[in-house]
Short mmCIF file of C-alpha atoms in Angstrom, two decimals:
data_model
loop_
_atom_site.label_atom_id
_atom_site.label_comp_id
_atom_site.label_asym_id
_atom_site.label_seq_id
_atom_site.Cartn_x
_atom_site.Cartn_y
_atom_site.Cartn_z
CA MET V 1 -22.82 -6.11 -31.62
CA LEU V 2 -21.29 -3.56 -29.91
CA THR V 3 -17.60 -4.66 -30.36
CA GLY V 4 -18.48 -4.58 -34.11
CA LEU V 5 -20.00 -0.61 -33.60
CA LEU V 6 -16.92 -0.07 -31.91
CA ILE V 7 -14.66 -1.78 -34.98
CA THR V 8 -16.46 0.47 -38.03
CA ALA V 9 -16.05 3.98 -35.34
CA THR V 10 -12.83 3.03 -34.96
CA LEU V 11 -11.24 2.10 -38.90
CA ILE V 12 -13.55 5.28 -40.07
CA MET V 13 -11.79 7.52 -37.77
CA MET V 14 -8.68 5.81 -38.80
CA LEU V 15 -9.32 5.76 -42.79
CA PHE V 16 -11.63 8.99 -43.81
CA PRO V 17 -9.97 10.95 -40.67
CA GLU V 18 -11.09 14.29 -42.38
CA THR V 19 -14.59 13.66 -43.38
CA PRO V 20 -17.11 15.34 -40.73
CA LEU V 21 -18.41 11.83 -39.66
CA ALA V 22 -14.70 11.00 -38.46
CA ARG V 23 -14.04 14.36 -36.58
CA SER V 24 -17.23 13.60 -34.58
CA LEU V 25 -16.77 10.09 -33.93
CA HIS V 26 -13.55 11.69 -32.33
CA ARG V 27 -14.75 14.63 -30.74
CA HIS V 28 -17.80 12.21 -28.86
CA LEU V 29 -14.88 8.72 -28.51
CA VAL V 30 -11.94 10.24 -27.77
CA GLU V 31 -11.87 14.05 -26.42
CA TRP V 32 -14.88 13.92 -24.30
CA PRO V 33 -13.73 11.12 -22.39
CA LEU V 34 -10.39 12.38 -22.06
CA ALA V 35 -11.10 15.58 -20.72
CA ARG V 36 -13.78 13.88 -18.11
CA LEU V 37 -11.14 11.89 -17.14
CA ALA V 38 -8.75 14.64 -16.66
CA ALA V 39 -11.33 16.47 -14.35
CA MET V 40 -11.73 13.66 -12.40
CA ASP V 41 -10.95 13.87 -8.55
CA ARG V 42 -9.00 11.24 -6.24
CA ARG V 43 -12.21 10.15 -4.62
CA HIS V 44 -14.48 9.73 -7.90
CA ALA V 45 -11.54 7.60 -9.30
CA ILE V 46 -12.24 5.49 -6.59
CA PHE V 47 -15.89 5.24 -6.84
CA ALA V 48 -15.32 4.43 -10.18
CA LEU V 49 -13.16 1.90 -9.51
CA ILE V 50 -15.64 0.30 -7.16
CA LEU V 51 -18.59 0.63 -8.97
CA ILE V 52 -16.91 -1.37 -12.12
CA GLY V 53 -16.08 -4.07 -9.76
CA LEU V 54 -19.73 -4.12 -8.35
CA ALA V 55 -21.09 -4.48 -11.88
CA LEU V 56 -18.86 -6.98 -12.72
CA PHE V 57 -18.41 -9.44 -9.65
CA GLY V 58 -21.33 -8.25 -7.61
CA SER V 59 -24.90 -9.62 -9.90
CA GLU V 60 -25.52 -11.34 -7.30
CA LEU V 61 -25.13 -8.26 -4.92
CA LEU V 62 -28.03 -6.30 -6.90
CA VAL V 63 -29.83 -9.01 -6.46
CA MET V 64 -30.28 -9.20 -3.12
CA LEU V 65 -30.59 -5.35 -2.41
CA GLY V 66 -32.84 -5.01 -5.55
CA SER V 67 -31.95 -1.72 -6.40
CA ALA V 68 -29.19 -0.47 -8.39
CA ASP V 69 -29.88 2.72 -6.53
CA LEU V 70 -28.70 0.70 -3.36
CA VAL V 71 -25.78 -0.29 -4.92
CA VAL V 72 -24.81 3.08 -6.16
CA GLY V 73 -25.27 3.55 -2.52
CA LEU V 74 -23.19 0.93 -1.39
CA ALA V 75 -20.17 1.47 -3.84
CA TRP V 76 -20.13 5.20 -2.71
CA ASP V 77 -19.56 3.81 1.01
CA VAL V 78 -17.03 1.79 0.23
CA SER V 79 -15.03 4.19 -1.96
CA ILE V 80 -15.08 6.49 1.05
CA TYR V 81 -13.72 4.27 3.30
CA ALA V 82 -10.94 2.90 0.73
CA ASP V 83 -9.87 6.49 0.16
CA THR V 84 -9.95 7.02 3.77
CA LEU V 85 -7.88 3.90 4.46
CA LEU V 86 -5.41 4.97 1.27
CA ALA V 87 -4.97 8.26 3.11
CA ALA V 88 -3.68 7.15 6.01
CA ALA V 89 -1.58 4.43 4.18
CA ALA V 90 -0.19 7.34 2.84
CA LEU V 91 0.56 9.73 6.23
CA ALA V 92 2.00 6.48 7.74
CA ALA V 93 4.16 6.29 4.45
CA VAL V 94 5.23 10.28 5.18
CA ALA V 95 5.37 10.32 8.67
CA ARG V 96 8.16 6.75 8.51
CA SER V 97 10.30 8.28 5.79
CA ARG V 98 10.61 11.52 7.77
CA LEU V 99 11.93 9.60 11.28
CA ALA V 100 13.88 7.62 8.49
CA TRP V 101 15.39 10.88 7.01
CA ARG V 102 16.28 12.73 10.53
CA ALA V 103 18.04 8.96 11.16
CA LEU V 104 19.72 9.03 7.85
CA LEU V 105 20.70 13.22 9.31
CA VAL V 106 21.22 12.59 12.67
CA ARG V 107 24.57 9.55 12.51
CA PRO V 108 27.03 9.93 14.22
CA SER V 109 30.57 10.62 12.25
CA ARG V 110 33.12 8.43 14.02
CA PRO V 111 31.83 4.65 14.70
CA ARG V 112 31.27 3.57 18.32
CA ARG V 113 33.34 2.14 19.78
CA PRO V 114 32.47 -1.18 22.30
CA ARG V 115 32.68 0.42 25.84
CA ALA V 116 36.00 -1.36 28.03
CA ARG V 117 34.44 -3.31 31.07
CA SER V 118 35.44 -2.86 34.84
CA ARG V 119 37.92 -4.52 36.54
CA ARG V 120 34.60 -5.88 38.55
CA ALA V 121 34.03 -7.56 35.68
CA LEU V 122 36.85 -8.94 34.29
CA ARG V 123 37.54 -10.87 37.79
CA ALA V 124 37.29 -14.61 37.54
CA LYS V 125 34.08 -15.83 38.45
CA PRO V 126 33.91 -18.11 41.84
CA SER V 127 33.52 -21.49 40.61
CA ALA V 128 30.74 -23.96 40.59
CA ARG V 129 32.79 -26.58 43.07
CA ALA V 130 33.87 -23.99 45.71
CA ASP V 131 31.41 -24.72 48.48
CA ASP V 132 32.01 -28.32 47.82
CA GLU V 133 34.19 -28.95 50.31
CA GLU V 134 34.81 -32.76 50.65
CA GLY V 135 35.72 -33.23 46.54
CA PRO V 136 35.65 -35.93 44.42
CA ALA V 137 34.74 -38.26 47.14
CA TRP V 138 31.46 -37.27 48.10
CA SER V 139 30.39 -36.78 44.38
CA LEU V 140 30.71 -40.71 44.10
CA ALA V 141 28.70 -40.89 46.94
CA LEU V 142 25.74 -38.52 45.14
CA ALA V 143 26.68 -40.86 42.13
CA ALA V 144 26.20 -44.31 43.79
#
């Protein structure tokens, strides 16, 4: 029934735009809601989205809480929490982008070369068999 009324109002506004009824419908169905949406703050938009979600998917919640007023209060609490999370995520993104920007600006102009090893590190390491005085005979005795 509501769909039929909206289709009729749309047809009146499209086919007869200069009539007083079409202008009144346009003012009440298009201009006024758009003006209200433009005046909406971020927290109100989050609240509206959460309330719409609860209305569509939270019918059991309405039955459990017993009143639509309690559901609206719950939606307001959840919207404040979601707004806080979004603000924290935005601040974290700004902080990380600042750090990345600083890292790009402080970059050295010439590429780094690996440091030369000291002569002590280049000397040959003593082998594992250096303390083995007996040689192959001792290793054969261990193998048996």
